[in-house]
């Protein structure tokens, strides 16, 4: 990997790493000179996934390290040459052993000598013919092996162009901070890409030799170059996917969405999307709310006394509840799917849709990860790194509780995605999490 990032794009890269650091601890770096640079992370609970893809146009240069593939090709040629010489020596030794030897005969058998000479000559011709056939077959096999080796080398060359590693995000965040007069940043992989015998090395040795080099070009009363090197480790690709077939979506400004969810300080946020009232409500979510509601639905305690749990009631009354509501007309686009057109599952049965999905849906997910992407989008708009349109837009995809939700944003040469798991609608059990429902409960309890 060898990329050069211009100065006006370094802010975007730094902001993306800041957003990723709020989601996971490990950064998975995947580079392909054809598609660009991909940064991914996953939280410890594997319930949140984030990805930033930077296209080739994001960089001034996007190539593999110079000479890395050339050295590997020379190493392969040397290995093939040595293997070919060993095979040739073995064939020659076999041929030497196959040379016909004329046995000396007695002088008294002159008449039989001519016959023996003719037989020997015929045997020699036959052996020469067989030898020609074997030589031709060996040449065919060599051509096949060369073709297969060329195909394998081409595949290996394609794999060699790709780069994948893992590094703690905090290590890179300590480097990518604001610098005055910053012109460009060069990120280069060193170590394992230039190693010719990496297949014979142990994993610990490979990890010890893999590094990323960060070279900053600064123009301030002269030219200056600052280089940082960070050790990285080998890793496998981490990818998360979410089905977006027949899903609902909202396209809105990140500032509007951030104003809606930022006042909510609880770790989980409940998003109640009502197509009937044409509103979206963001409220604080506590698992005690669901437990209290379930206890109040006529369930009985062990003593046979129906009613709500007093301990849960006391705990919920001390919790801060925050709620914000936005009309759907404030969004750029709003498309609500009521569960129609959903495909059958693997067993051929219809999916278990929540009750009342044709009217509204309740989604409960982690708020920190969603805020991280929204803050990234608003920072780019303020920093002026976006085109004349002014700011990025955010696309929010969802189905219902229990299926992941997706936040997406896309700039001129990059794309950001956050996938979050949601609480199952079976656990919510049709509980209305808005203050409107709680007012009804309080009125019914007073009456």
Coordinates of C-alpha atoms in Angstrom, one line a residue:
X1 CA 0.0 0.0 0.0
X2 CA 1.4 3.4 -1.0
X3 CA -1.1 6.3 -1.0
X4 CA -0.7 10.1 -0.9
X5 CA -3.6 12.1 0.6
X6 CA -3.7 15.8 -0.3
X7 CA -4.0 18.4 2.5
X8 CA -7.6 19.2 2.0
X9 CA -8.7 15.6 2.4
X10 CA -6.7 14.8 5.5
X11 CA -9.4 16.4 7.7
X12 CA -12.0 13.9 6.3
X13 CA -9.7 11.0 7.0
X14 CA -9.0 12.2 10.6
X15 CA -12.7 12.8 11.2
X16 CA -13.6 9.3 10.0
X17 CA -11.1 7.8 12.3
X18 CA -12.5 9.8 15.2
X19 CA -16.0 8.4 14.3
X20 CA -14.6 4.9 14.1
X21 CA -12.9 5.2 17.5
X22 CA -16.3 5.8 19.1
X23 CA -17.5 2.5 17.8
X24 CA -14.7 0.0 18.1
X25 CA -11.1 -0.4 19.4
X26 CA -9.5 -2.2 16.5
X27 CA -9.1 -0.7 13.0
X28 CA -9.1 -3.1 10.0
X29 CA -7.3 -1.5 7.0
X30 CA -7.9 -3.0 3.6
X31 CA -6.3 -1.6 0.5
X32 CA -6.9 -2.4 -3.2
X33 CA -5.3 -0.1 -5.9
X34 CA -8.5 -0.6 -8.0
X35 CA -11.1 0.2 -5.4
X36 CA -9.2 2.3 -2.8
X37 CA -8.8 2.3 0.9
X38 CA -11.4 0.8 3.3
X39 CA -11.4 1.4 7.1
X40 CA -13.6 -0.9 9.2
X41 CA -14.3 -1.5 12.9
X42 CA -16.5 -3.7 15.1
X43 CA -17.4 -3.2 18.7
X44 CA -16.7 -5.8 21.4
X45 CA -20.3 -7.0 21.5
X46 CA -20.4 -7.4 17.7
X47 CA -23.6 -5.4 17.6
X48 CA -22.2 -2.3 15.8
X49 CA -20.2 -2.1 12.6
X50 CA -18.8 0.9 10.8
X51 CA -17.0 1.3 7.5
X52 CA -15.5 4.1 5.5
X53 CA -14.5 3.6 1.9
X54 CA -12.2 6.1 0.2
X55 CA -12.2 5.8 -3.6
X56 CA -9.1 6.2 -5.8
X57 CA -10.1 9.8 -6.6
X58 CA -9.6 10.6 -2.9
X59 CA -5.8 10.3 -3.2
X60 CA -3.1 11.9 -5.3
X61 CA -1.5 8.5 -5.6
X62 CA -3.0 5.1 -5.0
X63 CA -0.6 2.3 -5.8
X64 CA 1.3 -0.6 -4.3
X65 CA 4.8 0.0 -2.9
X66 CA 7.3 0.4 -5.7
X67 CA 9.2 -2.8 -6.6
X68 CA 7.3 -5.0 -4.2
X69 CA 5.8 -7.2 -6.9
X70 CA 9.0 -7.1 -9.0
X71 CA 11.0 -8.6 -6.1
X72 CA 8.4 -11.3 -5.5
X73 CA 8.4 -12.2 -9.2
X74 CA 12.1 -12.5 -9.3
X75 CA 12.0 -14.8 -6.2
X76 CA 9.4 -17.0 -7.9
X77 CA 11.5 -17.2 -11.1
X78 CA 14.5 -18.2 -9.0
X79 CA 12.5 -20.9 -7.3
X80 CA 11.0 -22.2 -10.5
X81 CA 14.5 -22.1 -12.1
X82 CA 16.0 -24.1 -9.3
X83 CA 13.1 -26.6 -9.5
X84 CA 13.5 -26.8 -13.2
X85 CA 17.2 -27.5 -13.0
X86 CA 16.7 -30.2 -10.4
X87 CA 14.1 -31.9 -12.6
X88 CA 16.5 -31.6 -15.7
X89 CA 19.4 -33.2 -13.7
X90 CA 17.2 -36.1 -12.6
X91 CA 16.1 -36.7 -16.3
X92 CA 19.7 -36.6 -17.4
X93 CA 20.8 -39.1 -14.8
X94 CA 18.0 -41.4 -15.8
X95 CA 19.0 -41.1 -19.5
X96 CA 22.6 -42.1 -18.6
X97 CA 21.4 -45.2 -16.9
X98 CA 19.3 -46.1 -19.9
X99 CA 22.2 -46.0 -22.5
X100 CA 22.4 -49.5 -24.1
X101 CA 25.7 -51.3 -23.4
X102 CA 27.0 -53.8 -26.0
X103 CA 28.2 -56.9 -24.5
X104 CA 31.5 -58.4 -25.8
X105 CA 31.0 -61.7 -27.5
X106 CA 33.4 -64.5 -28.3
X107 CA 35.2 -64.4 -31.6
X108 CA 33.9 -67.8 -32.5
X109 CA 30.3 -66.4 -32.9
X110 CA 31.0 -64.2 -35.9
X111 CA 27.8 -65.2 -37.7
X112 CA 25.7 -64.4 -34.7
X113 CA 27.4 -61.0 -34.2
X114 CA 25.8 -59.4 -37.1
X115 CA 22.4 -60.6 -35.9
X116 CA 23.2 -59.3 -32.5
X117 CA 24.3 -55.9 -34.0
X118 CA 21.0 -55.7 -35.9
X119 CA 19.0 -56.5 -32.8
X120 CA 21.0 -54.0 -30.7
X121 CA 20.5 -51.3 -33.4
X122 CA 16.8 -52.0 -33.5
X123 CA 16.6 -51.9 -29.7
X124 CA 18.5 -48.6 -29.8
X125 CA 16.1 -47.2 -32.4
X126 CA 13.2 -48.3 -30.4
X127 CA 14.6 -46.7 -27.3
X128 CA 15.4 -43.5 -29.2
X129 CA 11.8 -43.5 -30.4
X130 CA 10.5 -44.0 -26.9
X131 CA 12.9 -41.3 -25.7
X132 CA 11.5 -38.9 -28.3
X133 CA 8.0 -39.6 -27.1
X134 CA 9.0 -39.1 -23.5
X135 CA 10.8 -35.9 -24.4
X136 CA 7.7 -34.6 -26.2
X137 CA 5.4 -35.6 -23.3
X138 CA 7.9 -33.9 -20.9
X139 CA 7.8 -30.7 -23.1
X140 CA 4.0 -30.8 -23.0
X141 CA 4.0 -31.2 -19.3
X142 CA 6.5 -28.4 -18.9
X143 CA 4.3 -26.1 -21.1
X144 CA 1.3 -27.1 -19.0
X145 CA 3.2 -26.4 -15.8
X146 CA 4.5 -23.1 -17.1
X147 CA 0.9 -22.1 -18.1
X148 CA -0.4 -23.1 -14.7
X149 CA 2.4 -21.4 -12.9
X150 CA 1.8 -18.2 -15.0
X151 CA -1.9 -18.4 -14.1
X152 CA -1.0 -18.9 -10.5
X153 CA 1.5 -16.1 -10.6
X154 CA -1.1 -13.8 -12.1
X155 CA -3.5 -14.7 -9.3
X156 CA -0.8 -14.2 -6.8
X157 CA 0.1 -10.8 -8.3
X158 CA -3.6 -9.8 -7.9
X159 CA -3.5 -10.9 -4.3
X160 CA -0.1 -9.2 -3.8
X161 CA -1.7 -5.9 -4.8
X162 CA -4.1 -6.1 -1.9
X163 CA -3.1 -5.2 1.6
X164 CA -4.9 -6.1 4.9
X165 CA -3.9 -5.4 8.5
X166 CA -5.2 -4.6 11.9
X167 CA -4.1 -1.8 14.3
X168 CA -5.5 -0.2 17.4
X169 CA -7.4 3.0 16.5
X170 CA -5.9 5.0 19.4
X171 CA -2.4 4.5 17.9
X172 CA -3.3 6.3 14.7
X173 CA -5.4 9.0 16.3
X174 CA -2.4 10.1 18.2
X175 CA -0.7 10.9 14.9
X176 CA -3.5 12.3 12.8
X177 CA -4.1 15.6 14.6
X178 CA -4.3 19.0 13.1
X179 CA -1.0 20.5 11.9
X180 CA -0.4 24.0 10.5
X181 CA 0.9 24.1 6.9
X182 CA 0.2 20.5 6.2
X183 CA 0.5 19.8 2.5
X184 CA 0.1 16.0 2.1
X185 CA 0.2 12.7 4.0
X186 CA 1.8 9.6 2.6
X187 CA 0.8 6.2 4.1
X188 CA 3.0 3.4 3.0
X189 CA 3.2 -0.3 4.1
X190 CA 6.7 -1.6 4.8
X191 CA 8.1 -4.8 6.0
X192 CA 6.1 -7.8 5.0
X193 CA 5.3 -6.6 1.4
X194 CA 9.0 -6.5 0.7
X195 CA 9.7 -9.9 2.3
X196 CA 10.4 -12.7 -0.2
X197 CA 10.0 -15.6 2.2
X198 CA 6.9 -14.5 4.1
X199 CA 5.3 -17.9 3.6
X200 CA 7.9 -19.6 5.7
X201 CA 7.7 -17.1 8.5
X202 CA 5.7 -17.6 11.6
X203 CA 2.7 -15.3 12.3
X204 CA 4.5 -13.6 15.2
X205 CA 7.5 -12.9 13.0
X206 CA 5.3 -11.5 10.3
X207 CA 3.4 -9.3 12.8
X208 CA 6.8 -8.0 14.1
X209 CA 7.9 -7.0 10.7
X210 CA 4.7 -5.4 9.4
X211 CA 4.5 -1.6 9.7
X212 CA 2.7 1.4 8.4
X213 CA 4.7 4.6 7.7
X214 CA 3.0 8.0 7.9
X215 CA 4.9 10.8 6.3
X216 CA 3.7 14.3 6.7
X217 CA 4.8 17.1 4.4
X218 CA 4.6 20.5 6.1
X219 CA 5.3 23.9 4.6
X220 CA 6.2 26.4 7.3
X221 CA 9.2 28.6 6.7
X222 CA 10.6 25.8 4.6
X223 CA 9.8 22.3 3.8
X224 CA 9.7 19.7 6.5
X225 CA 9.0 16.0 6.6
X226 CA 7.7 14.1 9.7
X227 CA 7.6 10.4 9.7
X228 CA 5.8 8.0 12.1
X229 CA 6.0 4.2 12.0
X230 CA 3.4 2.0 13.6
X231 CA 3.5 -1.7 14.0
X232 CA 0.5 -3.6 12.6
X233 CA -0.7 -7.2 12.6
X234 CA -2.1 -9.6 10.1
X235 CA -5.9 -9.8 10.0
X236 CA -8.8 -11.3 8.1
X237 CA -11.4 -9.1 6.5
X238 CA -14.3 -8.0 8.6
X239 CA -17.6 -7.4 6.7
X240 CA -21.1 -6.9 7.9
X241 CA -24.2 -6.9 5.6
X242 CA -27.8 -5.9 6.1
X243 CA -30.7 -6.8 3.9
X244 CA -32.3 -3.6 2.4
X245 CA -34.9 -5.2 0.3
X246 CA -38.3 -3.6 0.7
X247 CA -37.0 -1.5 3.6
X248 CA -38.3 1.9 4.8
X249 CA -35.9 4.9 4.5
X250 CA -35.5 8.5 5.5
X251 CA -33.2 10.9 3.7
X252 CA -32.5 13.9 5.8
X253 CA -29.9 16.5 6.8
X254 CA -27.4 15.3 9.4
X255 CA -27.9 18.5 11.4
X256 CA -31.7 17.7 11.7
X257 CA -31.1 14.1 12.8
X258 CA -28.4 15.1 15.2
X259 CA -30.7 17.7 16.8
X260 CA -33.3 15.0 17.3
X261 CA -31.0 12.4 18.9
X262 CA -28.4 14.5 20.6
X263 CA -30.5 15.5 23.7
X264 CA -31.1 11.8 24.4
X265 CA -28.3 10.8 26.9
X266 CA -29.2 7.2 27.6
X267 CA -27.0 4.4 26.1
X268 CA -29.9 3.1 24.1
X269 CA -32.3 5.3 22.1
X270 CA -35.9 4.4 21.1
X271 CA -37.0 5.7 17.7
X272 CA -40.8 5.5 17.2
X273 CA -41.7 6.1 13.6
X274 CA -45.5 6.7 13.2
X275 CA -46.8 6.6 9.7
X276 CA -50.3 7.3 11.1
X277 CA -49.3 10.6 12.7
X278 CA -46.4 11.3 10.2
X279 CA -43.9 11.9 13.1
X280 CA -40.6 10.5 14.2
X281 CA -40.0 10.5 18.0
X282 CA -36.6 9.9 19.7
X283 CA -36.9 9.0 23.3
X284 CA -34.7 7.6 26.1
X285 CA -34.9 3.9 26.5
X286 CA -34.5 1.9 29.7
X287 CA -35.1 -1.8 29.9
X288 CA -37.0 -1.2 33.1
X289 CA -39.7 0.5 31.0
X290 CA -40.4 -2.8 29.2
X291 CA -40.3 -4.8 32.4
X292 CA -42.6 -2.4 34.2
X293 CA -45.1 -2.5 31.4
X294 CA -45.1 -6.2 31.3
X295 CA -45.7 -6.4 35.0
X296 CA -48.6 -4.0 34.7
X297 CA -50.4 -6.1 32.1
X298 CA -52.2 -8.1 34.8
X299 CA -49.3 -10.5 35.5
X300 CA -49.4 -11.9 39.0
X301 CA -46.6 -12.2 41.6
X302 CA -45.7 -15.3 43.5
X303 CA -48.2 -14.2 46.2
X304 CA -51.0 -14.0 43.7
X305 CA -51.3 -10.2 43.9
X306 CA -51.7 -8.5 40.5
X307 CA -50.1 -5.2 39.9
X308 CA -46.9 -3.4 39.0
X309 CA -43.6 -4.0 40.6
X310 CA -42.9 -1.3 43.1
X311 CA -39.1 -1.6 42.8
X312 CA -39.2 -1.1 39.1
X313 CA -41.6 1.8 39.5
X314 CA -39.3 3.5 41.9
X315 CA -36.3 3.0 39.6
X316 CA -38.1 4.3 36.6
X317 CA -39.3 7.4 38.4
X318 CA -35.7 8.5 39.1
X319 CA -34.5 8.1 35.5
X320 CA -34.4 11.1 33.2
X321 CA -36.6 10.8 30.2
X322 CA -35.9 12.9 27.2
X323 CA -38.1 13.0 24.1
X324 CA -37.9 14.9 20.8
X325 CA -40.4 14.8 17.9
X326 CA -39.9 15.8 14.3
X327 CA -42.6 15.9 11.6
X328 CA -41.9 13.8 8.5
X329 CA -42.3 16.8 6.3
X330 CA -39.0 18.1 7.6
X331 CA -37.1 15.3 5.9
X332 CA -36.0 15.4 2.3
X333 CA -37.5 12.0 1.6
X334 CA -39.7 9.7 3.7
X335 CA -40.7 6.3 2.5
X336 CA -42.6 4.0 5.0
X337 CA -43.1 0.3 4.1
X338 CA -45.7 -1.5 6.2
X339 CA -44.2 -4.9 5.8
X340 CA -45.9 -5.7 2.5
X341 CA -43.8 -7.4 -0.2
X342 CA -41.5 -9.0 2.4
X343 CA -40.0 -12.2 1.0
X344 CA -40.6 -15.6 2.8
X345 CA -37.9 -16.9 5.0
X346 CA -35.7 -20.0 4.4
X347 CA -38.4 -22.4 5.6
X348 CA -41.0 -20.8 3.3
X349 CA -43.0 -19.2 6.1
X350 CA -44.0 -15.6 6.3
X351 CA -41.8 -13.5 8.6
X352 CA -43.0 -12.8 12.1
X353 CA -44.1 -9.2 11.7
X354 CA -44.7 -7.0 14.7
X355 CA -48.3 -6.0 15.5
X356 CA -49.4 -2.6 14.2
X357 CA -46.5 -2.3 11.7
X358 CA -48.9 -0.8 9.2
X359 CA -49.2 2.2 11.6
X360 CA -45.9 2.6 13.4
X361 CA -42.7 0.8 14.3
X362 CA -40.4 1.0 17.4
X363 CA -36.6 0.7 17.0
X364 CA -34.2 0.5 19.9
X365 CA -30.5 0.7 19.2
X366 CA -27.3 2.1 20.6
X367 CA -27.2 5.9 20.4
X368 CA -23.4 6.5 20.6
X369 CA -22.6 4.9 17.2
X370 CA -25.4 6.7 15.4
X371 CA -24.3 10.0 16.9
X372 CA -20.7 9.3 15.8
X373 CA -21.7 9.2 12.1
X374 CA -24.0 12.2 12.3
X375 CA -21.3 14.2 14.0
X376 CA -18.9 13.2 11.2
X377 CA -21.3 14.5 8.6
X378 CA -21.9 17.8 10.3
X379 CA -18.2 18.4 10.8
X380 CA -17.5 18.0 7.1
X381 CA -20.2 20.5 6.3
X382 CA -18.8 23.1 8.7
X383 CA -15.2 22.5 7.5
X384 CA -16.1 23.3 4.0
X385 CA -14.8 20.0 2.5
X386 CA -18.1 19.3 0.7
X387 CA -19.2 20.6 -2.7
X388 CA -21.5 23.6 -3.4
X389 CA -24.5 21.7 -2.1
X390 CA -23.4 22.7 1.4
X391 CA -23.5 19.4 3.4
X392 CA -23.8 15.7 3.3
X393 CA -27.1 13.9 3.5
X394 CA -27.8 10.8 5.6
X395 CA -29.9 7.9 4.5
X396 CA -31.5 5.8 7.3
X397 CA -32.8 2.3 6.4
X398 CA -34.9 0.1 8.7
X399 CA -37.4 -2.8 8.7
X400 CA -38.6 -3.4 12.3
X401 CA -37.3 -4.3 15.7
X402 CA -34.9 -7.3 15.5
X403 CA -33.5 -6.4 12.1
X404 CA -30.4 -4.2 11.8
X405 CA -30.7 -0.5 10.9
X406 CA -28.3 1.2 8.5
X407 CA -27.0 4.8 8.4
X408 CA -25.3 5.8 5.2
X409 CA -23.6 8.9 3.9
X410 CA -21.7 9.6 0.7
X411 CA -19.4 12.3 -0.4
X412 CA -17.6 13.1 -3.6
X413 CA -14.9 10.4 -3.2
X414 CA -15.8 8.5 0.0
X415 CA -18.7 6.6 1.6
X416 CA -19.5 5.9 5.3
X417 CA -21.8 3.2 6.6
X418 CA -22.9 2.3 10.1
X419 CA -24.9 -0.9 10.8
X420 CA -26.5 -1.3 14.2
X421 CA -28.5 -4.2 15.7
X422 CA -31.9 -3.5 17.3
X423 CA -33.9 -5.0 20.1
X424 CA -36.4 -7.6 19.0
X425 CA -40.0 -6.5 18.7
X426 CA -40.9 -9.6 20.7
X427 CA -39.1 -8.2 23.7
X428 CA -40.8 -4.9 23.3
X429 CA -44.1 -6.7 22.9
X430 CA -45.9 -3.8 21.4
X431 CA -45.0 -1.4 24.2
X432 CA -45.5 2.3 23.4
X433 CA -42.4 4.0 24.5
X434 CA -43.5 7.6 24.0
X435 CA -44.7 10.0 26.7
X436 CA -48.1 9.9 25.2
X437 CA -48.5 6.3 26.3
X438 CA -47.1 7.1 29.8
X439 CA -49.7 9.9 30.2
X440 CA -52.4 7.4 29.4
X441 CA -51.0 5.0 32.0
X442 CA -50.9 7.8 34.6
X443 CA -54.4 8.9 33.9
X444 CA -55.7 5.3 34.1
X445 CA -53.9 4.8 37.4
X446 CA -55.4 8.0 38.9
X447 CA -58.9 7.0 37.7

